[in-house]
Every structure is written in structure tokens, then in C-alpha cells.
XYZ file of N, CA and C in Angstrom:
246
model
N 12.603 11.766 23.711
C 11.283 11.170 24.153
C 10.120 11.457 23.193
N 10.116 12.673 22.697
C 8.971 13.112 21.851
C 9.048 12.303 20.493
N 10.385 11.925 20.028
C 10.600 11.354 18.871
C 10.049 9.831 19.053
N 10.186 9.215 20.134
C 9.638 7.969 20.394
C 8.018 8.040 20.383
N 7.431 9.001 20.638
C 5.936 9.118 20.652
C 5.479 9.011 19.214
N 6.381 9.662 18.330
C 5.965 9.686 16.863
C 6.228 8.415 16.131
N 6.989 7.647 16.729
C 7.325 6.239 15.963
C 6.202 5.216 16.247
N 5.990 4.599 15.278
C 4.989 3.491 15.393
C 5.754 2.113 15.492
N 5.125 1.199 16.323
C 5.661 -0.062 16.307
C 5.235 -0.799 15.045
N 6.079 -1.753 14.676
C 5.794 -2.401 13.458
C 4.299 -2.881 13.258
N 3.800 -3.463 14.315
C 2.428 -3.762 14.402
C 1.529 -2.720 13.857
N 1.763 -1.518 14.359
C 0.960 -0.434 14.032
C 1.092 0.017 12.579
N 2.351 -0.233 12.032
C 2.548 0.109 10.569
C 1.794 -0.926 9.794
N 1.845 -2.290 10.213
C 1.138 -3.330 9.502
C -0.377 -3.043 9.592
N -0.855 -2.632 10.809
C -2.391 -2.226 10.713
C -2.723 -1.340 9.816
N -1.679 -0.127 9.681
C -2.120 0.853 8.827
C -2.159 0.501 7.365
N -1.114 -0.324 6.926
C -1.038 -0.894 5.728
C -2.318 -1.736 5.261
N -2.696 -2.456 6.238
C -3.833 -3.372 6.060
C -5.091 -2.626 5.947
N -5.212 -1.544 6.611
C -6.378 -0.620 6.675
C -6.443 0.196 5.199
N -5.238 0.631 4.774
C -5.219 1.293 3.447
C -5.639 0.354 2.409
N -5.033 -0.817 2.407
C -5.326 -1.819 1.333
C -6.832 -2.168 1.276
N -7.368 -2.266 2.477
C -8.863 -2.692 2.643
C -9.647 -1.375 2.193
N -9.202 -0.134 2.172
C -9.935 0.934 1.785
C -9.805 1.315 0.250
N -8.976 0.542 -0.429
C -8.847 0.850 -1.798
C -10.169 0.285 -2.601
N -10.505 0.934 -3.666
C -11.386 0.459 -4.445
C -11.246 -0.990 -4.746
N -12.307 -1.712 -4.941
C -12.320 -3.097 -5.121
C -11.342 -3.580 -6.171
N -11.376 -3.129 -7.396
C -10.557 -3.558 -8.425
C -9.026 -3.203 -8.153
N -8.833 -2.068 -7.645
C -7.464 -1.517 -7.381
C -7.020 -2.496 -6.296
N -7.695 -2.829 -5.213
C -7.236 -3.762 -4.175
C -7.020 -5.158 -4.723
N -7.783 -5.684 -5.507
C -7.604 -7.091 -5.999
C -6.229 -6.944 -6.873
N -6.048 -6.116 -7.687
C -4.897 -5.995 -8.514
C -3.640 -5.890 -7.632
N -3.699 -5.062 -6.644
C -2.476 -4.787 -5.629
C -2.178 -6.095 -4.987
N -3.236 -6.732 -4.413
C -2.973 -7.942 -3.739
C -2.376 -9.087 -4.507
N -2.928 -9.161 -5.829
C -2.405 -10.200 -6.772
C -0.863 -9.942 -7.115
N -0.528 -8.564 -7.255
C 0.904 -8.234 -7.663
C 1.785 -8.402 -6.438
N 1.473 -7.764 -5.212
C 2.397 -7.563 -4.139
C 2.379 -8.861 -3.257
N 1.125 -9.516 -2.948
C 1.069 -10.552 -2.066
C 1.139 -11.795 -2.816
N 0.491 -12.109 -3.896
C 0.570 -13.256 -4.524
C 1.558 -13.460 -5.545
N 2.311 -12.378 -5.721
C 3.454 -12.318 -6.573
C 3.207 -12.704 -8.116
N 1.920 -12.317 -8.610
C 1.673 -12.419 -9.901
C 2.351 -11.364 -10.757
N 2.581 -11.723 -11.953
C 3.128 -10.758 -12.948
C 2.079 -9.778 -13.347
N 2.351 -8.662 -13.839
C 1.558 -7.687 -14.505
C 0.804 -8.425 -15.656
N 1.498 -9.092 -16.379
C 0.740 -9.875 -17.546
C -0.059 -10.727 -17.140
N 0.193 -11.450 -16.162
C -0.636 -12.490 -15.733
C -1.986 -11.836 -15.140
N -1.811 -10.860 -14.372
C -2.963 -10.304 -13.777
C -3.811 -9.638 -14.843
N -3.176 -9.028 -15.962
C -3.922 -8.412 -16.993
C -4.758 -9.421 -17.728
N -4.014 -10.649 -17.995
C -4.764 -11.595 -18.772
C -5.875 -12.238 -17.998
N -5.738 -12.460 -16.703
C -6.894 -13.115 -15.885
C -8.071 -12.198 -15.670
N -7.799 -10.959 -15.634
C -8.832 -9.954 -15.396
C -9.363 -9.338 -16.626
N -8.741 -9.727 -17.692
C -9.107 -9.169 -19.002
C -8.982 -7.572 -19.123
N -7.955 -7.172 -18.650
C -7.619 -5.741 -18.748
C -6.226 -5.597 -19.273
N -5.726 -4.218 -19.709
C -4.474 -4.066 -20.237
C -3.390 -4.059 -19.054
N -2.129 -4.383 -19.545
C -0.973 -4.377 -18.667
C -0.919 -2.833 -18.061
N -1.298 -1.895 -18.922
C -1.187 -0.521 -18.554
C -2.244 -0.235 -17.343
N -3.433 -0.781 -17.420
C -4.397 -0.679 -16.484
C -3.909 -1.202 -15.073
N -3.230 -2.275 -15.257
C -2.659 -3.033 -14.059
C -1.664 -1.972 -13.436
N -0.762 -1.538 -14.178
C 0.331 -0.612 -13.689
C -0.316 0.642 -13.088
N -1.333 1.171 -13.689
C -2.013 2.428 -13.148
C -2.610 2.225 -11.739
N -3.257 1.008 -11.512
C -3.856 0.729 -10.392
C -2.884 0.258 -9.271
N -1.767 -0.258 -9.620
C -0.765 -0.561 -8.653
C -0.128 0.759 -8.157
N -0.002 1.764 -9.063
C 0.618 2.976 -8.795
C -0.293 3.729 -7.799
N -1.549 3.630 -8.145
C -2.665 4.322 -7.267
C -2.505 3.761 -5.806
N -2.475 2.422 -5.717
C -2.463 1.768 -4.495
C -1.196 2.239 -3.567
N 0.110 2.213 -4.358
C 1.373 2.504 -3.697
C 1.382 4.021 -3.295
N 0.753 4.910 -4.214
C 0.656 6.328 -3.797
C -0.146 6.590 -2.481
N -1.206 5.762 -2.445
C -2.240 5.909 -1.277
C -1.412 5.391 0.033
N -0.619 4.234 -0.235
C 0.099 3.813 0.973
C 1.174 4.709 1.419
N 1.844 5.159 0.436
C 3.000 6.222 0.804
C 2.480 7.356 1.487
N 1.358 7.903 0.962
C 0.765 9.238 1.553
C 0.318 8.875 3.109
N -0.404 7.712 3.259
C -0.920 7.469 4.528
C 0.195 7.253 5.528
N 1.363 6.408 5.099
C 2.386 6.007 5.951
C 3.208 7.316 6.245
N 3.522 8.083 5.217
C 4.331 9.426 5.427
C 3.775 10.316 6.579
N 2.452 10.359 6.778
C 1.926 11.011 7.842
C 2.335 10.566 9.268
N 2.634 9.259 9.431
C 3.083 8.746 10.683
C 4.719 8.415 10.817
N 5.340 8.535 9.705
C 6.709 8.164 9.683
C 7.600 9.364 9.435
N 6.972 10.482 9.519
C 7.848 11.780 9.245
C 8.916 11.820 10.447
N 10.209 12.142 10.017
C 11.234 12.270 10.991
C 11.002 13.475 11.941
N 11.552 13.327 13.236
C 11.238 14.514 14.151
C 12.157 15.655 13.578
N 12.256 16.746 14.349
C 12.841 17.789 14.091
C 14.479 17.623 14.012
N 14.952 16.699 14.673
C 16.471 16.464 14.646
C 16.828 15.454 13.557
N 15.856 15.073 12.610
C 16.122 14.285 11.573
C 16.250 12.935 11.698
N 15.795 12.530 12.964
C 15.945 10.917 13.181
C 14.661 10.356 13.158
């Protein structure tokens, strides 16, 4: 029963993801959305925003790290490992 309390419904997870994305710095958020949601390539984003591919990569990694950190707080397994 306690394990169920710690589990979030899919809607809750989607809400957290949306909130984290919205909390990202503007440029980081824009790059992340272009890569993950609009399926643009790193090269395409870099060219359109007039930044290096490395900058695109760094910004995507920052976004992913922040998402992972926030979600890990809610998705930790219970003491039984489930």
C-alpha cells in the first residue's frame, strides 16, 4: 500500500515533465523542445539559432539532467525494490 502512495500516475509524471520544461531557461527550453518534441537535428537547431552544435548538446544535456533529477525524486523504488 505504501508503495502505491509513492507511485505517480502517468498524468502526474507528464505534469512534472511539463513544469520542469517550463522552468528551464528560455534558450535551453527552446533547444530542448526543438530537439525532443519537434524532432529537429542538432545541426538544424544550431544553424537556425546561429549557435554551435556543441552548445545545442550542452543545453539538451542540462535539460535532461534537470528532468532526471526532478523525476528521480518521485520515482524512487520503495524499500522492497519495486
